[in-house]
mmCIF file of C-alpha atoms in Angstrom:
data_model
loop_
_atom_site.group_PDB
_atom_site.id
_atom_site.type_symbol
_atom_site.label_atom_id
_atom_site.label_comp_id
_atom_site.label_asym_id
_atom_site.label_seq_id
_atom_site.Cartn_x
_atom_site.Cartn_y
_atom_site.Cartn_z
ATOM 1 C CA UNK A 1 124.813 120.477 108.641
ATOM 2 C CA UNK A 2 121.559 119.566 107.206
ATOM 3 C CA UNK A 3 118.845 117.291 108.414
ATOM 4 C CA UNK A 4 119.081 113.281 106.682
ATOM 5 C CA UNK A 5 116.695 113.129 104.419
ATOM 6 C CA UNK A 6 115.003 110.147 103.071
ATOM 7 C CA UNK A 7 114.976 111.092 99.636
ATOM 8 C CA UNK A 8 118.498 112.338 99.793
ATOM 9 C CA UNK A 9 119.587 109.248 101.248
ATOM 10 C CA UNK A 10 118.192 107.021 98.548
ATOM 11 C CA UNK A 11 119.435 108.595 95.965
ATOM 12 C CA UNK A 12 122.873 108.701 97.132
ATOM 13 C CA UNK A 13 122.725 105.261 97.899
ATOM 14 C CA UNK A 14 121.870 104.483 94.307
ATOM 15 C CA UNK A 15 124.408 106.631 92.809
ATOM 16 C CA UNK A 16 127.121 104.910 95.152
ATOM 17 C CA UNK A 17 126.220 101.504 93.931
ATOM 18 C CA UNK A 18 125.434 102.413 90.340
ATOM 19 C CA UNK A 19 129.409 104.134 90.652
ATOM 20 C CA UNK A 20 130.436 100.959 92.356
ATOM 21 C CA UNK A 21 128.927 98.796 89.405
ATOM 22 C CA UNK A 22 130.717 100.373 86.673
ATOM 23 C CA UNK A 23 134.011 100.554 88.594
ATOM 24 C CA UNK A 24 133.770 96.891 88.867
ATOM 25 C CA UNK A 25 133.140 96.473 85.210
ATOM 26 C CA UNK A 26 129.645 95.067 85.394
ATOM 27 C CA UNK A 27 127.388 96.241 82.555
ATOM 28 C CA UNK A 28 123.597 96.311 84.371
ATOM 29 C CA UNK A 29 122.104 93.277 82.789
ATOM 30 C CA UNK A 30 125.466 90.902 83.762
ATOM 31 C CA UNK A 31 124.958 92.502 87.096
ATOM 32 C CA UNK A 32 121.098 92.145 87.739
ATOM 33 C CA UNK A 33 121.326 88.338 87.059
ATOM 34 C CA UNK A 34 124.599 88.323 89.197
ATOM 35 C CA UNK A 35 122.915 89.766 92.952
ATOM 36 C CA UNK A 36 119.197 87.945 91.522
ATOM 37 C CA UNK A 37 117.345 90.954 89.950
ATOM 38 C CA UNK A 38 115.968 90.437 86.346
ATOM 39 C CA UNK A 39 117.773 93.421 84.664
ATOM 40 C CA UNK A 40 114.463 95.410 84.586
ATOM 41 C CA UNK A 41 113.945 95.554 88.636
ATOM 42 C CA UNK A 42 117.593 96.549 88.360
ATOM 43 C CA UNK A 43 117.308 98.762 86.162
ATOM 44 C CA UNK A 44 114.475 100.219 88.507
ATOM 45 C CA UNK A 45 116.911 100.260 91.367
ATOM 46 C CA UNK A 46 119.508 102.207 89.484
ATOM 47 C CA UNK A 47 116.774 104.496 88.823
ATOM 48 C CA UNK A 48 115.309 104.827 92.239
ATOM 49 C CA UNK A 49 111.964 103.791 91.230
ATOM 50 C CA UNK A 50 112.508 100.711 93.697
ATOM 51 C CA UNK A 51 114.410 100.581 97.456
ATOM 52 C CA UNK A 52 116.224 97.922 97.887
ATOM 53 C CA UNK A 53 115.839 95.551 101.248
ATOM 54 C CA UNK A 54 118.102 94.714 103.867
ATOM 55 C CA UNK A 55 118.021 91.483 102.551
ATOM 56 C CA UNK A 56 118.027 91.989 98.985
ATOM 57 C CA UNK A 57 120.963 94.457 99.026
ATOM 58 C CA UNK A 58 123.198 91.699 100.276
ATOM 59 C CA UNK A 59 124.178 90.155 97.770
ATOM 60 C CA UNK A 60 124.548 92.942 95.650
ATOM 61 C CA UNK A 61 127.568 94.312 98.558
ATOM 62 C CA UNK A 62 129.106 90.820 97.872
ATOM 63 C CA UNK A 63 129.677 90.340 94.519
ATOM 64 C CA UNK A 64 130.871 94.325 94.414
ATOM 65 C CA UNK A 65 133.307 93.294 96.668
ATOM 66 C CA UNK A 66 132.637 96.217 99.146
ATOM 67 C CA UNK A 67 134.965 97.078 101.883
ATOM 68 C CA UNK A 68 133.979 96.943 105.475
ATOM 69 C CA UNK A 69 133.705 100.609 105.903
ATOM 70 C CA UNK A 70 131.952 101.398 102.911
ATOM 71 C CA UNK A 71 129.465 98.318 103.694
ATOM 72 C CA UNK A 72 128.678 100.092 106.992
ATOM 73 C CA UNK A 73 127.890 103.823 105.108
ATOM 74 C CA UNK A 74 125.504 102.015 102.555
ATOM 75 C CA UNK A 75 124.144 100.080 104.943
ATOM 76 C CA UNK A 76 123.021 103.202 107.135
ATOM 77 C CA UNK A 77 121.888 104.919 104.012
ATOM 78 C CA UNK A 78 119.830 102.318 103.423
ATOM 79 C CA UNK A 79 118.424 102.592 106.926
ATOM 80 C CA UNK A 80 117.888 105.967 106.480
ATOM 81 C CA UNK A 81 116.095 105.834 103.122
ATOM 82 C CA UNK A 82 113.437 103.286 104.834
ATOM 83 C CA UNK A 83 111.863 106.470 107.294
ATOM 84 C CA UNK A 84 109.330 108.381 105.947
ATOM 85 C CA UNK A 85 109.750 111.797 105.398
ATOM 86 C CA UNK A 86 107.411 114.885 106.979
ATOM 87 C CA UNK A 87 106.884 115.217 102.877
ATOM 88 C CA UNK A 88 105.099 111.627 102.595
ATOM 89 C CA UNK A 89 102.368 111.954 104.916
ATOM 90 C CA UNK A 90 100.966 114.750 101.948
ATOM 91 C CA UNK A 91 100.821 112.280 99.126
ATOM 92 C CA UNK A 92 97.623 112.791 98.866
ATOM 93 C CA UNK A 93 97.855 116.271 97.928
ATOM 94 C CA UNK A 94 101.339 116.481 96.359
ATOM 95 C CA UNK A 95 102.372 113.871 93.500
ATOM 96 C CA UNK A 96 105.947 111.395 93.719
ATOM 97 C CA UNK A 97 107.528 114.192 91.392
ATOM 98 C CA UNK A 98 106.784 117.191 93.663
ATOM 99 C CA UNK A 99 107.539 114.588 97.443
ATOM 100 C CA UNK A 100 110.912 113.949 96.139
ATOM 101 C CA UNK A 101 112.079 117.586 95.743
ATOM 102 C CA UNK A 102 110.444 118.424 99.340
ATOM 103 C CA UNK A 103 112.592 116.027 100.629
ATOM 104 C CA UNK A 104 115.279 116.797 98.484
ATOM 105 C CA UNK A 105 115.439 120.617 99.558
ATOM 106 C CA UNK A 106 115.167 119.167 103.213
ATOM 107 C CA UNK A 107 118.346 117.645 103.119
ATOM 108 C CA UNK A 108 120.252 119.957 100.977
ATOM 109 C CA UNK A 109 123.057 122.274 102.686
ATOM 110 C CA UNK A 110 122.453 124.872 100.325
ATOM 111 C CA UNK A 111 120.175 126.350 97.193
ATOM 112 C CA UNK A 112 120.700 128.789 94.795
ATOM 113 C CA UNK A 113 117.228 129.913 93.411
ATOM 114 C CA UNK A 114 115.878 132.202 90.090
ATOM 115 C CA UNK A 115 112.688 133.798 89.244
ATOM 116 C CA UNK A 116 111.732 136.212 87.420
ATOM 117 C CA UNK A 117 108.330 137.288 88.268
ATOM 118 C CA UNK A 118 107.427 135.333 91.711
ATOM 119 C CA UNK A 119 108.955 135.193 95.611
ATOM 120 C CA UNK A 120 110.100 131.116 95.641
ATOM 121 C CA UNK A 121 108.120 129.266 97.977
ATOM 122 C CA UNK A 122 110.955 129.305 101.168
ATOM 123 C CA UNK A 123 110.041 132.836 100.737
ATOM 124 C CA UNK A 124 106.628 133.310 100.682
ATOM 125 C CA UNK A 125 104.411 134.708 103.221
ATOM 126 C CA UNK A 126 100.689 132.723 104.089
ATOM 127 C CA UNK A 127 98.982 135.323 102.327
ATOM 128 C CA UNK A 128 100.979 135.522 99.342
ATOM 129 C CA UNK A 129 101.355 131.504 99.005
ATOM 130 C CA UNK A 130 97.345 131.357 99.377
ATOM 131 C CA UNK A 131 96.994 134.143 96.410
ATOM 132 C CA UNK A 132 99.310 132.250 94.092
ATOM 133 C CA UNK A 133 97.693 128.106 94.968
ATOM 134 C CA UNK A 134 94.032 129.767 94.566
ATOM 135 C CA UNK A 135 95.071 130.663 91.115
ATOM 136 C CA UNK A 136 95.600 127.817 90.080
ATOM 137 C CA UNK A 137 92.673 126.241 88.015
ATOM 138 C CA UNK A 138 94.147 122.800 88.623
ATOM 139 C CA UNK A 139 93.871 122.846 92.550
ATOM 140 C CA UNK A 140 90.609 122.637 94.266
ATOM 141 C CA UNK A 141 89.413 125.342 96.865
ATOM 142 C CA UNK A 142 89.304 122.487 99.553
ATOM 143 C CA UNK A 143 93.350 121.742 98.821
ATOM 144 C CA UNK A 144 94.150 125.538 99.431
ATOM 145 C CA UNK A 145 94.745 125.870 103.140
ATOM 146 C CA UNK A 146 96.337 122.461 102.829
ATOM 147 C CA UNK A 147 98.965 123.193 100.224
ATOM 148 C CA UNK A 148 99.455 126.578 101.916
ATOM 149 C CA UNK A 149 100.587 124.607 104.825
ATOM 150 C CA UNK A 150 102.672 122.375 102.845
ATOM 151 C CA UNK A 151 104.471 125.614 101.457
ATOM 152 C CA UNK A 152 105.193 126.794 105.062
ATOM 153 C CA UNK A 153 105.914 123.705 106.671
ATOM 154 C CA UNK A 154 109.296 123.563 104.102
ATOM 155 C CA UNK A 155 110.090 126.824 105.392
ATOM 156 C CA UNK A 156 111.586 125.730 108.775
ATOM 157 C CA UNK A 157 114.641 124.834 107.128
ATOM 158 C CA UNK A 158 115.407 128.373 107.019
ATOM 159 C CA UNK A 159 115.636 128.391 110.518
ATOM 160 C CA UNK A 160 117.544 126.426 113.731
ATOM 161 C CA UNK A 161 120.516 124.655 113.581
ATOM 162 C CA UNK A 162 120.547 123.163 110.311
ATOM 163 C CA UNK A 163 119.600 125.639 108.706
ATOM 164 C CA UNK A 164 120.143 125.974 104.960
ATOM 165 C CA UNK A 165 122.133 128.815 102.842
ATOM 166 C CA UNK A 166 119.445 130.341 100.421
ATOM 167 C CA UNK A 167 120.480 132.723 97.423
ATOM 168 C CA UNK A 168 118.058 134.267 95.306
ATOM 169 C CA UNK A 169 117.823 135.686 92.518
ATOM 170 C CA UNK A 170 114.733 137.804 91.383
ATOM 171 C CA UNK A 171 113.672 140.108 88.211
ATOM 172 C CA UNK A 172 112.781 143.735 89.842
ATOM 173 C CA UNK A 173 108.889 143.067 88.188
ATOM 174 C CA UNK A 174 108.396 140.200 90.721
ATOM 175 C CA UNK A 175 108.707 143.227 93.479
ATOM 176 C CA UNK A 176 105.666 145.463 91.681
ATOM 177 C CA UNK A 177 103.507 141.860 90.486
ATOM 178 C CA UNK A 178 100.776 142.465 92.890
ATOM 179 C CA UNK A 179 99.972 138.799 93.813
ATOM 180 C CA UNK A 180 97.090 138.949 95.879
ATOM 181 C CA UNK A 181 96.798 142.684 95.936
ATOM 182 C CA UNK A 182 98.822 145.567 97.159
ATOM 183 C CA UNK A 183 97.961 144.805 101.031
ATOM 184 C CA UNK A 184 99.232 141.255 100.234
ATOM 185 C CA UNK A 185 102.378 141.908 98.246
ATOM 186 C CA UNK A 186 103.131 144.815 100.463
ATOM 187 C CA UNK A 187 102.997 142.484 103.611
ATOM 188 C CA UNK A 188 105.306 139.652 101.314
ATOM 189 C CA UNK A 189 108.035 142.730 100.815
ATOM 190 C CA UNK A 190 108.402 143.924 104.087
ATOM 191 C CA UNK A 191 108.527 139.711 105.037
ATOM 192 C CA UNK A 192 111.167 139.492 102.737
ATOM 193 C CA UNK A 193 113.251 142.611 104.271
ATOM 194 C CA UNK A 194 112.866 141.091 107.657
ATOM 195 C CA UNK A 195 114.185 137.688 106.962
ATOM 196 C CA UNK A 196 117.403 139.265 104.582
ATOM 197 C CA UNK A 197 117.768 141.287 108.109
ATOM 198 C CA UNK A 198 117.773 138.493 110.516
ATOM 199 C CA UNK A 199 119.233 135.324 108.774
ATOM 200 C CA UNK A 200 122.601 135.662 107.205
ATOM 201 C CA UNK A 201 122.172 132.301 105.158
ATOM 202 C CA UNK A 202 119.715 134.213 103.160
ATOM 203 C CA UNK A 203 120.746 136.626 100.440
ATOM 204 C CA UNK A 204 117.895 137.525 97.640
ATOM 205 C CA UNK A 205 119.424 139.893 94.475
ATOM 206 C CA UNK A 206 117.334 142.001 92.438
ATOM 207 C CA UNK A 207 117.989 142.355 88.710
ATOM 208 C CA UNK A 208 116.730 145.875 88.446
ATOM 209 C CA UNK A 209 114.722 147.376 84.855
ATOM 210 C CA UNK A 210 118.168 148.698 83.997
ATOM 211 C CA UNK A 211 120.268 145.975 83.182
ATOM 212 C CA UNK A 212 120.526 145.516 80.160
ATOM 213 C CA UNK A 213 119.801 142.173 79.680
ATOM 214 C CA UNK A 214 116.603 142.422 82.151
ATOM 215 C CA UNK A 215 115.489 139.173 83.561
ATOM 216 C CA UNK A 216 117.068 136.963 81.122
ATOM 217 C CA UNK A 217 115.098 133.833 81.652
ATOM 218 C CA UNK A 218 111.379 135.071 80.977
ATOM 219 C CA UNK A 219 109.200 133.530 83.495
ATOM 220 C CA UNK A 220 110.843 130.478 84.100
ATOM 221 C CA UNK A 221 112.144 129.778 87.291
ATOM 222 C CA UNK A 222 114.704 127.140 88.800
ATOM 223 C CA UNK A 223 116.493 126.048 91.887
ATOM 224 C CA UNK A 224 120.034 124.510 92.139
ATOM 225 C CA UNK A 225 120.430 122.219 95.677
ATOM 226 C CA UNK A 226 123.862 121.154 96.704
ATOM 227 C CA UNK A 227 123.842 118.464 99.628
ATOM 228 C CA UNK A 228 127.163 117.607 102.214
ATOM 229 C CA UNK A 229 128.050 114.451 101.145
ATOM 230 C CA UNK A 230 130.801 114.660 98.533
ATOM 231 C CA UNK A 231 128.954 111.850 96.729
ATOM 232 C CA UNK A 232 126.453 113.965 95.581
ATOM 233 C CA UNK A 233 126.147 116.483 92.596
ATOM 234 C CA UNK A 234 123.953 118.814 92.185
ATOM 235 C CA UNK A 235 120.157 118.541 91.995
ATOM 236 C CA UNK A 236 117.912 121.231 89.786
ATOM 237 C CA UNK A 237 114.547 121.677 89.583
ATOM 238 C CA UNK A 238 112.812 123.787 86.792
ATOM 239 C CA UNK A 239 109.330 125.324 86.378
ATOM 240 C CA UNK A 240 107.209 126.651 84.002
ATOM 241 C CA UNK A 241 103.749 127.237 83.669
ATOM 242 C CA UNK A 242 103.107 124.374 82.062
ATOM 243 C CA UNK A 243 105.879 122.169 83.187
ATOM 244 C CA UNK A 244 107.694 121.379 86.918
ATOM 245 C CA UNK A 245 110.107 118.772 87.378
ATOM 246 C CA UNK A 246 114.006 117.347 88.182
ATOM 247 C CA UNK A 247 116.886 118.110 86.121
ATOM 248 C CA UNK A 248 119.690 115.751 87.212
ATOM 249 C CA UNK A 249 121.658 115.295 83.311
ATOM 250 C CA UNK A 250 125.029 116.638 84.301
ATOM 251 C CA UNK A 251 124.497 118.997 81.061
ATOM 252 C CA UNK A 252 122.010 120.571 81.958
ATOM 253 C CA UNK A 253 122.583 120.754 85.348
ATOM 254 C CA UNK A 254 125.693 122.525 83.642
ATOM 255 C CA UNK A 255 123.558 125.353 81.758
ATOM 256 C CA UNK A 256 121.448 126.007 84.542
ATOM 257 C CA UNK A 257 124.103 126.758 86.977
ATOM 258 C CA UNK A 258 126.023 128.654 84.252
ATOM 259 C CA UNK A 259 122.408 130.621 83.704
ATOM 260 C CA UNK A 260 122.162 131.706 87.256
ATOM 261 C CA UNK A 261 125.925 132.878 87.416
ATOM 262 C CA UNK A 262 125.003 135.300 84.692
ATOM 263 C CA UNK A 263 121.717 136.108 86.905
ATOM 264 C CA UNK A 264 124.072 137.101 89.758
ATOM 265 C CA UNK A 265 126.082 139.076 88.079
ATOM 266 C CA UNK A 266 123.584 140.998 86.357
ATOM 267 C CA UNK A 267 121.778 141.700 89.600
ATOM 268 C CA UNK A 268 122.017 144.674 92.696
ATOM 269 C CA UNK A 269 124.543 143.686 95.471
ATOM 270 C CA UNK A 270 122.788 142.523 98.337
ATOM 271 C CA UNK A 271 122.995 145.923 100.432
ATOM 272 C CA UNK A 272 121.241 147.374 96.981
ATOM 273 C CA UNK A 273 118.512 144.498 96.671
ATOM 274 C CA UNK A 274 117.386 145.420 100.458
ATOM 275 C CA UNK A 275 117.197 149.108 99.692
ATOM 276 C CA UNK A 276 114.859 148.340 96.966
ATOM 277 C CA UNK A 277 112.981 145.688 98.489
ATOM 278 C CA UNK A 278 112.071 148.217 101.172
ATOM 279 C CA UNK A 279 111.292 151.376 99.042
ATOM 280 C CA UNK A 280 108.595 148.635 97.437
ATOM 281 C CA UNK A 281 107.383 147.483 100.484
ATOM 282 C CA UNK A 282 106.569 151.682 101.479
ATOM 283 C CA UNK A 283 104.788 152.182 98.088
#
């Protein structure tokens, strides 16, 4: 079971009202002026660019006629999306964009993952995190230990109770790319073996130089969370070098997922990735 999230707990509570909305045949504007929003603010809500208050939400249970049960689950989503996340005390070094899919991959119960030429960040060792943030022209060398501990503070989810179910998927090149140096990537590898040894919610596949398709993404990388609650799709997130950010249209969400399928199946078995992994990690 994962942790409760903040972020997770928001948006849920904003899909479940937006759902709730339409079922009751409300178009947004008829609605805002309804529960006393001006049909931008509500608009806002709907978009989770503003939390509604224990007061305010009120009147918006009422006129969506909202049965005693259900009143009682919004009502403790609500209370949960008031705490503030571990994620939120760094917005000072991480923007509203990046905060939200910390605490999104907090509370998700599982994430499927593809790169092609880098370890994903739940992944990463100090050393190898502190290679790839110093090259980044963008970040200044006084943000670099901090970010580095951002990076591993998200990495606890891997581990305890609620621990999350990780698959990734990686192009063999990201296993030679000698981020930081050989010392450094060496060390990353032989992480990397370790943690596929000891935690059986984590599975990385290798698409080896053979396939025939290679690593049929370039270097773009994504990741693909999936959350407990029924009420929830799934979440993506998609980088670039040029561009990071959520992918939440049910289309794409549609291609991506469809995208890493093919990944998987183009990809060594997971007793095969390890093997590899480790003959790396001795070179």
């Amino acid at each position: 079971m994962a942790p409760l999230s903040p972020t997770v707990a928001r948006w849920e509570l904003v899909l479940r009202l937006r759902e709730l909305r339409e079922q009751r045949g409300f178009d947004s504007a008829t609605f805002a002026r309804q529960v006393g929003f001006t049909p931008a603010n509500w608009s806002h809500v709907e978009k989770g660019r503003r939390v509604l208050t224990a007061n305010s939400i009120g009147p918006v249970l009422e006129v969506l006629d909202v049965p005693d049960e259900e009143r009682d689950e919004l009502l403790a989503l609500l209370a949960t999306s008031k705490e503030r996340g571990w994620w939120a005390k760094s917005s000072a070094l991480i923007g509203p964009e990046l905060q939200r899919y910390y605490g999104m991959e907090y509370g998700a119960e599982s994430i499927r993952s593809y790169d092609s030429l880098v370890i994903p960040g739940l992944l990463q060792t100090e050393d190898y995190a502190r290679a790839l943030i110093r090259a980044d022209v963008m970040i200044r060398p006084v943000q670099v230990e901090q970010l580095v501990e951002v990076r591993m503070r998200r990495q606890r989810r891997l581990r305890g109770a609620d621990r999350v179910d990780m698959t990734v998927v990686v192009g063999e090149a990201t296993l030679l790319q000698q981020i930081g140096g050989p010392k450094v990537l060496r060390g990353q590898l032989e992480y990397l073996a370790r943690v596929i040894d000891e935690l059986d919610t984590v599975e990385v596949r290798v698409i080896p130089f053979q396939a025939a398709t290679g690593a049929i993404l370039g270097g773009s990388s994504f990741h693909l969370l999936d959350f407990s609650s029924v009420s929830l799709p799934t979440f993506g997130w998609v980088e670039s070098a040029v561009f990071g950010g959520a992918v939440e249209n049910s289309d794409h969400i549609r291609d991506l997922s469809f995208a890493y399928v093919r990944a998987l199946e183009r990809s060594l078995s997971r007793i095969d990735s390890l093997a590899l992994i480790r003959r790396y990690a001795r070179v």
